[in-house]
Short mmCIF file of C-alpha atoms and ligand atoms in Angstrom, two decimals:
data_model
loop_
_atom_site.label_atom_id
_atom_site.label_comp_id
_atom_site.label_asym_id
_atom_site.label_seq_id
_atom_site.Cartn_x
_atom_site.Cartn_y
_atom_site.Cartn_z
CA UNK A 1214 23.05 88.62 -179.23
CA UNK A 1215 24.62 87.19 -175.77
CA UNK A 1216 28.05 87.09 -175.17
CA UNK A 1217 29.66 83.50 -175.63
CA UNK A 1218 27.16 82.99 -178.64
CA UNK A 1219 28.26 83.21 -182.18
CA UNK A 1220 27.13 82.98 -185.72
CA UNK A 1221 28.23 79.82 -187.65
CA UNK A 1222 29.11 79.54 -191.28
CA UNK A 1223 28.65 76.15 -190.96
CA UNK A 1224 26.53 73.17 -189.99
CA UNK A 1225 26.27 72.44 -185.50
CA UNK A 1226 26.62 68.71 -185.67
CA UNK A 1227 28.55 67.32 -182.72
CA UNK A 1228 28.36 67.95 -179.09
CA UNK A 1229 31.69 69.98 -178.86
CA UNK A 1230 30.26 72.05 -181.49
CA UNK A 1231 27.45 73.43 -179.29
CA UNK A 1232 29.49 74.10 -176.83
CA UNK A 1233 32.57 76.16 -179.10
CA UNK A 1234 29.22 77.81 -180.28
CA UNK A 1235 27.69 78.50 -176.55
CA UNK A 1236 24.66 76.71 -177.15
CA UNK A 1237 25.61 74.26 -174.30
CA UNK A 1238 27.35 74.53 -171.17
CA UNK A 1239 30.68 72.28 -170.47
CA UNK A 1240 28.35 71.11 -167.44
CA UNK A 1241 26.17 69.51 -170.13
CA UNK A 1242 28.73 67.46 -171.91
CA UNK A 1243 28.57 63.77 -170.16
CA UNK A 1244 24.79 63.84 -170.39
CA UNK A 1245 25.10 65.62 -174.52
CA UNK A 1246 27.52 63.15 -174.98
CA UNK A 1247 25.04 60.76 -174.67
CA UNK A 1248 22.36 62.22 -176.42
CA UNK A 1249 24.30 62.15 -179.15
CA UNK A 1250 25.20 58.37 -179.58
CA UNK A 1251 21.15 58.24 -179.62
CA UNK A 1252 19.97 61.20 -181.72
CA UNK A 1253 21.57 62.86 -184.73
CA UNK A 1254 22.25 66.17 -184.01
CA UNK A 1255 22.49 69.27 -187.22
CA UNK A 1256 21.89 73.42 -186.47
CA UNK A 1257 22.02 74.65 -189.78
CA UNK A 1258 23.45 78.21 -190.03
CA UNK A 1259 20.17 79.56 -191.03
CA UNK A 1260 18.57 78.44 -188.22
CA UNK A 1261 21.81 78.84 -185.99
CA UNK A 1262 21.21 82.81 -186.64
CA UNK A 1263 17.71 83.20 -185.22
CA UNK A 1264 18.96 81.48 -181.92
CA UNK A 1265 19.66 84.32 -179.10
CA UNK A 1266 19.69 81.79 -175.82
CA UNK A 1267 19.14 78.28 -175.98
CA UNK A 1268 15.44 77.85 -174.11
CA UNK A 1269 13.96 80.25 -177.03
CA UNK A 1270 11.52 78.70 -179.42
CA UNK A 1271 14.28 78.10 -182.43
CA UNK A 1272 16.84 76.73 -179.45
CA UNK A 1273 14.14 74.44 -177.90
CA UNK A 1274 13.90 72.61 -180.93
CA UNK A 1275 17.13 71.74 -181.83
CA UNK A 1276 19.10 72.12 -179.36
CA UNK A 1277 19.60 68.50 -177.92
CA UNK A 1278 19.04 67.96 -174.21
CA UNK A 1279 19.79 65.22 -171.19
CA UNK A 1280 16.30 65.47 -170.93
CA UNK A 1281 15.71 63.06 -174.34
CA UNK A 1282 17.65 60.68 -172.04
CA UNK A 1283 14.44 59.94 -170.32
CA UNK A 1284 11.95 57.73 -172.58
CA UNK A 1285 8.30 58.32 -170.54
CA UNK A 1286 6.43 55.21 -170.15
CA UNK A 1287 3.96 55.78 -173.16
CA UNK A 1288 7.17 56.87 -175.58
CA UNK A 1289 7.50 54.53 -178.61
CA UNK A 1290 10.60 54.05 -181.18
CA UNK A 1291 7.74 53.87 -183.65
CA UNK A 1292 4.92 56.09 -182.38
CA UNK A 1293 2.81 55.91 -185.33
CA UNK A 1294 3.52 51.98 -186.41
CA UNK A 1295 5.50 53.46 -190.22
CA UNK A 1296 7.74 50.45 -189.83
CA UNK A 1297 4.14 47.76 -188.97
CA UNK A 1298 3.05 49.21 -192.16
CA UNK A 1299 5.50 49.43 -194.76
CA UNK A 1300 5.17 46.50 -197.27
CA UNK A 1301 8.98 47.49 -198.81
CA UNK A 1302 12.41 49.68 -197.44
CA UNK A 1303 10.95 52.89 -198.19
CA UNK A 1304 7.45 52.70 -198.82
CA UNK A 1305 4.58 52.85 -195.48
CA UNK A 1306 1.25 52.38 -197.17
CA UNK A 1307 -1.65 52.57 -193.91
CA UNK A 1308 -4.33 55.00 -196.26
CA UNK A 1309 -5.73 53.47 -199.65
CA UNK A 1310 -4.99 56.13 -201.75
CA UNK A 1311 -2.46 57.61 -200.69
CA UNK A 1312 0.99 56.40 -199.75
CA UNK A 1313 4.65 57.74 -198.75
CA UNK A 1314 8.42 57.22 -200.22
CA UNK A 1315 11.13 57.92 -198.20
CA UNK A 1316 14.08 57.70 -200.54
CA UNK A 1317 16.20 58.61 -197.17
CA UNK A 1318 16.79 58.90 -193.74
CA UNK A 1319 18.98 61.88 -193.38
CA UNK A 1320 17.93 66.31 -193.22
CA UNK A 1321 18.75 69.74 -193.21
CA UNK A 1322 18.88 69.85 -189.53
CA UNK A 1323 17.41 67.27 -186.89
CA UNK A 1324 14.51 68.44 -184.69
CA UNK A 1325 14.50 66.98 -181.37
CA UNK A 1326 10.92 66.27 -180.99
CA UNK A 1327 11.12 64.00 -184.43
CA UNK A 1328 8.39 61.20 -184.48
CA UNK A 1329 11.26 59.59 -186.35
CA UNK A 1330 14.42 60.25 -184.37
CA UNK A 1331 14.79 56.79 -183.78
CA UNK A 1332 14.97 56.32 -188.12
CA UNK A 1333 16.52 59.21 -189.13
CA UNK A 1334 20.43 60.28 -188.93
CA UNK A 1335 22.85 61.82 -191.56
CA UNK A 1336 24.52 58.05 -192.28
CA UNK A 1337 20.32 56.30 -192.73
CA UNK A 1338 18.53 54.62 -194.53
CA UNK A 1339 18.94 56.25 -198.57
CA UNK A 1340 17.31 53.42 -200.85
CA UNK A 1341 19.88 51.72 -203.31
CA UNK A 1342 18.61 51.51 -207.13
CA UNK A 1343 17.27 48.14 -206.28
CA UNK A 1344 14.80 48.81 -203.55
CA UNK A 1345 13.44 52.31 -205.32
CA UNK A 1346 12.56 49.57 -208.00
CA UNK A 1347 10.96 47.71 -205.47
CA UNK A 1348 9.56 50.78 -204.04
CA UNK A 1349 8.04 51.50 -208.33
CA UNK A 1350 6.72 48.35 -208.65
CA UNK A 1351 4.48 48.56 -205.34
CA UNK A 1352 3.33 51.54 -205.69
CA UNK A 1353 2.75 50.62 -209.95
CA UNK A 1354 0.64 47.26 -208.42
CA UNK A 1355 -1.62 49.33 -206.00
CA UNK A 1356 -3.53 51.23 -208.83
CA UNK A 1357 -5.95 52.43 -205.56
CA UNK A 1358 -2.76 54.67 -204.73
CA UNK A 1359 -3.68 58.47 -206.41
CA UNK A 1360 -1.07 60.22 -204.35
CA UNK A 1361 2.41 59.18 -203.42
CA UNK A 1362 4.09 61.94 -200.25
CA UNK A 1363 8.15 61.68 -200.27
CA UNK A 1364 8.92 62.55 -197.43
CA UNK A 1365 11.27 61.05 -194.80
CA UNK A 1366 14.26 61.84 -193.33
CA UNK A 1367 14.22 65.29 -196.68
CA UNK A 1368 14.03 65.23 -200.14
CA UNK A 1369 15.72 68.30 -200.96
CA UNK A 1370 18.39 67.31 -200.23
CA UNK A 1371 18.55 64.66 -202.55
CA UNK A 1372 20.93 66.02 -205.28
CA UNK A 1373 18.72 67.33 -208.08
CA UNK A 1374 19.74 64.16 -210.66
CA UNK A 1375 18.45 61.75 -207.85
CA UNK A 1376 15.08 63.69 -207.35
CA UNK A 1377 14.74 64.04 -210.71
CA UNK A 1378 14.61 60.45 -211.45
CA UNK A 1379 12.72 59.57 -208.46
CA UNK A 1380 10.41 62.54 -210.09
CA UNK A 1381 9.89 60.78 -213.78
CA UNK A 1382 9.33 57.52 -212.68
CA UNK A 1383 6.39 57.91 -210.12
CA UNK A 1384 4.92 60.78 -212.88
CA UNK A 1385 5.48 57.61 -215.05
CA UNK A 1386 2.84 55.27 -213.14
CA UNK A 1387 -0.76 56.25 -214.96
CA UNK A 1388 -2.97 56.27 -211.84
CA UNK A 1389 -0.76 58.86 -209.57
CA UNK A 1390 -2.39 61.56 -210.06
CA UNK A 1391 -0.37 63.57 -207.67
CA UNK A 1392 3.31 64.44 -205.83
CA UNK A 1393 3.34 65.48 -202.62
CA UNK A 1394 6.91 66.58 -200.92
CA UNK A 1395 7.28 67.00 -197.03
CA UNK A 1396 10.58 69.47 -196.51
CA UNK A 1397 12.50 71.40 -194.04
CA UNK A 1398 14.73 73.26 -196.33
CA UNK A 1399 12.76 76.61 -197.19
CA UNK A 1400 13.26 77.29 -193.47
CA UNK A 1401 16.67 74.86 -192.59
CA UNK A 1402 19.23 75.67 -195.20
CA UNK A 1403 16.96 78.05 -198.10
CA UNK A 1404 19.89 77.51 -200.40
CA UNK A 1405 19.33 74.46 -201.48
CA UNK A 1406 16.70 75.76 -203.72
CA UNK A 1407 18.96 76.03 -206.80
CA UNK A 1408 17.99 76.72 -210.23
CA UNK A 1409 18.94 73.14 -210.56
CA UNK A 1410 16.45 71.44 -208.01
CA UNK A 1411 13.81 74.32 -209.34
CA UNK A 1412 14.23 72.26 -213.00
CA UNK A 1413 13.88 69.34 -210.98
CA UNK A 1414 10.23 69.64 -209.61
CA UNK A 1415 9.97 71.73 -212.91
CA UNK A 1416 7.11 68.02 -213.53
CA UNK A 1417 3.75 68.07 -214.99
CA UNK A 1418 1.83 66.30 -212.64
CA UNK A 1419 1.00 68.77 -209.91
CA UNK A 1420 3.26 68.54 -206.90
CA UNK A 1421 2.89 69.24 -203.82
CA UNK A 1422 4.97 70.84 -201.16
CA UNK A 1423 4.11 70.77 -197.47
CA UNK A 1424 6.72 72.76 -195.40
CA UNK A 1425 7.59 72.11 -192.01
CA UNK A 1426 7.80 75.87 -189.54
CA UNK A 1427 6.69 76.00 -186.12
CA UNK A 1428 7.97 79.46 -185.48
CA UNK A 1429 7.35 83.01 -187.50
CA UNK A 1430 10.94 83.63 -187.18
CA UNK A 1431 11.84 80.88 -188.82
CA UNK A 1432 10.55 82.23 -192.26
CA UNK A 1433 13.16 84.87 -192.82
CA UNK A 1434 13.36 87.11 -195.91
CA UNK A 1435 15.30 84.10 -197.45
CA UNK A 1436 13.04 81.39 -196.48
CA UNK A 1437 9.52 83.41 -197.61
CA UNK A 1438 12.37 84.21 -201.26
CA UNK A 1439 13.39 80.71 -201.41
CA UNK A 1440 8.89 79.24 -201.30
CA UNK A 1441 8.82 81.78 -203.20
CA UNK A 1442 10.38 80.18 -206.51
CA UNK A 1443 8.87 76.98 -205.58
CA UNK A 1444 5.39 78.69 -205.88
CA UNK A 1445 6.25 80.74 -209.27
CA UNK A 1446 6.73 76.89 -210.74
CA UNK A 1447 2.97 76.88 -209.59
CA UNK A 1448 3.34 74.51 -207.06
CA UNK A 1449 1.13 74.93 -203.63
CA UNK A 1450 3.21 75.78 -200.50
CA UNK A 1451 0.93 73.80 -197.71
CA UNK A 1452 2.07 75.24 -193.97
CA UNK A 1453 2.68 71.80 -191.38
CA UNK A 1454 3.15 72.52 -187.84
CA UNK A 1455 3.90 71.01 -184.47
CA UNK A 1456 2.63 72.00 -181.26
CA UNK A 1457 5.45 72.03 -179.29
CA UNK A 1458 5.72 73.57 -175.44
CA UNK A 1459 7.28 76.88 -175.21
CA UNK A 1460 7.91 77.19 -178.87
CA UNK A 1461 4.61 77.46 -179.88
CA UNK A 1462 1.94 76.86 -177.82
CA UNK A 1463 0.09 79.61 -177.34
CA UNK A 1464 -2.44 82.24 -179.14
CA UNK A 1465 0.08 85.22 -179.87
CA UNK A 1466 2.31 82.40 -180.97
CA UNK A 1467 0.08 80.31 -183.40
CA UNK A 1468 -1.52 83.66 -184.42
CA UNK A 1469 2.01 85.53 -185.93
CA UNK A 1470 2.35 81.95 -187.20
CA UNK A 1471 0.16 80.97 -189.09
CA UNK A 1472 -0.43 85.07 -190.58
CA UNK A 1473 3.37 84.67 -191.61
CA UNK A 1474 2.63 81.74 -193.85
CA UNK A 1475 -0.48 83.98 -195.33
CA UNK A 1476 2.13 86.55 -196.09
CA UNK A 1477 4.18 83.86 -197.58
CA UNK A 1478 1.52 82.37 -199.93
CA UNK A 1479 1.38 79.53 -197.51
CA UNK A 1480 -2.12 77.72 -196.20
CA UNK A 1481 -1.84 76.64 -193.04
CA UNK A 1482 -2.72 72.38 -193.50
CA UNK A 1483 -1.56 71.07 -190.08
CA UNK A 1484 -1.27 71.83 -186.42
CA UNK A 1485 0.25 68.73 -184.89
CA UNK A 1486 -0.43 66.77 -181.97
CA UNK A 1487 3.32 65.67 -180.54
CA UNK A 1488 3.65 62.49 -181.15
CA UNK A 1489 4.77 60.40 -178.29
CA UNK A 1490 8.73 59.74 -180.07
CA UNK A 1491 11.12 58.92 -176.58
CA UNK A 1492 12.39 61.28 -174.72
CA UNK A 1493 10.10 64.32 -175.97
CA UNK A 1494 7.53 64.78 -172.93
CA UNK A 1495 9.40 68.35 -172.67
CA UNK A 1496 7.38 69.55 -175.58
CA UNK A 1497 3.77 68.56 -175.30
CA UNK A 1498 1.19 70.74 -174.78
CA UNK A 1499 -2.10 69.09 -173.51
CA UNK A 1500 -4.26 68.28 -177.08
CA UNK A 1501 -7.43 70.61 -174.75
CA UNK A 1502 -4.47 73.90 -174.53
CA UNK A 1503 -4.60 73.02 -178.24
CA UNK A 1504 -8.17 73.25 -178.73
CA UNK A 1505 -7.99 76.17 -176.20
CA UNK A 1506 -5.77 78.27 -178.59
CA UNK A 1507 -7.26 77.61 -181.64
CA UNK A 1508 -11.27 78.07 -180.80
CA UNK A 1509 -9.61 81.40 -179.64
CA UNK A 1510 -7.81 82.03 -183.26
CA UNK A 1511 -10.90 82.14 -184.49
CA UNK A 1512 -12.43 85.07 -185.43
CA UNK A 1513 -9.18 86.60 -184.65
CA UNK A 1514 -7.53 85.68 -187.88
CA UNK A 1515 -8.54 84.61 -190.95
CA UNK A 1516 -10.15 81.56 -191.67
CA UNK A 1517 -8.03 80.76 -193.95
CA UNK A 1518 -4.97 80.72 -191.63
CA UNK A 1519 -6.60 77.88 -189.24
CA UNK A 1520 -5.31 74.83 -189.90
CA UNK A 1521 -6.96 71.07 -188.67
CA UNK A 1522 -5.57 70.52 -185.76
CA UNK A 1523 -4.65 66.55 -186.08
CA UNK A 1524 -3.55 63.59 -184.15
CA UNK A 1525 -1.84 60.82 -185.26
CA UNK A 1526 -3.40 57.87 -182.92
CA UNK A 1527 -0.23 55.37 -181.87
CA UNK A 1528 0.12 51.47 -183.19
CA UNK A 1529 -1.17 53.21 -187.17
CA UNK A 1530 -4.37 53.46 -186.52
CA UNK A 1531 -4.42 56.48 -188.45
CA UNK A 1532 -4.65 60.83 -187.77
CA UNK A 1533 -8.48 61.83 -186.40
CA UNK A 1534 -8.40 65.26 -186.04
CA UNK A 1535 -8.72 67.04 -182.57
C1 PLP B 3034 0.16 61.76 -192.60
C2 PLP B 3034 0.32 60.45 -193.76
C3 PLP B 3034 -0.38 60.51 -194.99
C4 PLP B 3034 -0.84 61.76 -194.99
O1 PLP B 3034 -1.96 62.00 -195.04
P1 PLP B 3034 -2.68 63.40 -195.27
O2 PLP B 3034 -3.80 63.38 -194.46
O3 PLP B 3034 -3.49 63.37 -196.79
O4 PLP B 3034 -2.26 64.66 -195.00
C5 PLP B 3034 -0.26 59.18 -195.39
N1 PLP B 3034 0.15 58.21 -195.42
C6 PLP B 3034 0.51 58.29 -194.00
C7 PLP B 3034 1.47 57.00 -193.28
C8 PLP B 3034 0.89 58.71 -193.27
O5 PLP B 3034 1.11 58.88 -192.31
S1 SF4 B 3035 12.73 67.68 -190.67
FE1 SF4 B 3035 11.85 66.70 -189.81
S2 SF4 B 3035 11.75 63.85 -190.30
FE2 SF4 B 3035 13.51 65.57 -190.15
S3 SF4 B 3035 14.28 65.61 -187.62
FE3 SF4 B 3035 12.90 67.50 -188.30
S4 SF4 B 3035 10.78 66.53 -187.90
FE4 SF4 B 3035 12.19 64.96 -188.09
#
């Protein structure tokens, strides 16, 4: 680790933390304070430990940057129209047979490219009991819904008691056949996968977990061990990756990541084209380049390691393979 970059024992949450820990320079203070006024910051110790320089593949994903203040003409606060497709708070219902449930909008880490960056944050979006009840009633009354995807924010930072209650209530709806959780916790804070959390996740209905992982370095021994505990409950783990300039936009980086996922028994599921959230243009990779990388990987790595390259069209039109 270079001079001036110190390991962190706690989650770094402020511009002051960034400067103190050597992740940002004093001269960036004013611009970064403006960024911090708009977008949440959190870098937990497990990810902090992987940053050697601020512009390496891990640093780029999580360290705030002055470029976030510039919104490009095509960027939107709600790039995939979650809000427009929300019949009751916390529910997004775009595809007939699947609905999203967002019980909270806090995360263990805040990704600088997040497509829900205008919504997520440490003190936002915890559904009240009444809102949860209304969400269950909506799901109950829509018999076409076969799968509920619990997302956010990050559902695995809920208390095990709260999570168990949600899983229990969803399980009680007969037409819901499958549950899925989208999370960053196994890589961001593997210590959160406690026995109490595992007990909450040990349910009768099929439960899948989609883990958001963008670089092979994120799959540390601790992250893999946390994922293994989930797999031992019979929970299949899917890998979700966002294609990001400077992070993973090369044959080598994605090949390494997908192979690391297979070693951790994770099926690479989606490679997402970046959504046009405000201030994220520095991460943009042209779709032609994404296609070229995947085409070059085909034949070089196992077919089971290749995800579907997917784009969520603006305006709520839904996902299409690229
Ligand atoms: C992405 C998404 C889903 C899940 O889509 P899959 O292709 O099944 O992973 C469901 N609902 C909404 C609103 C989504 O954006
Ligand atoms: S963990 Fe997911 S929801 Fe949270 S900031 Fe990162 S991309 Fe956004």
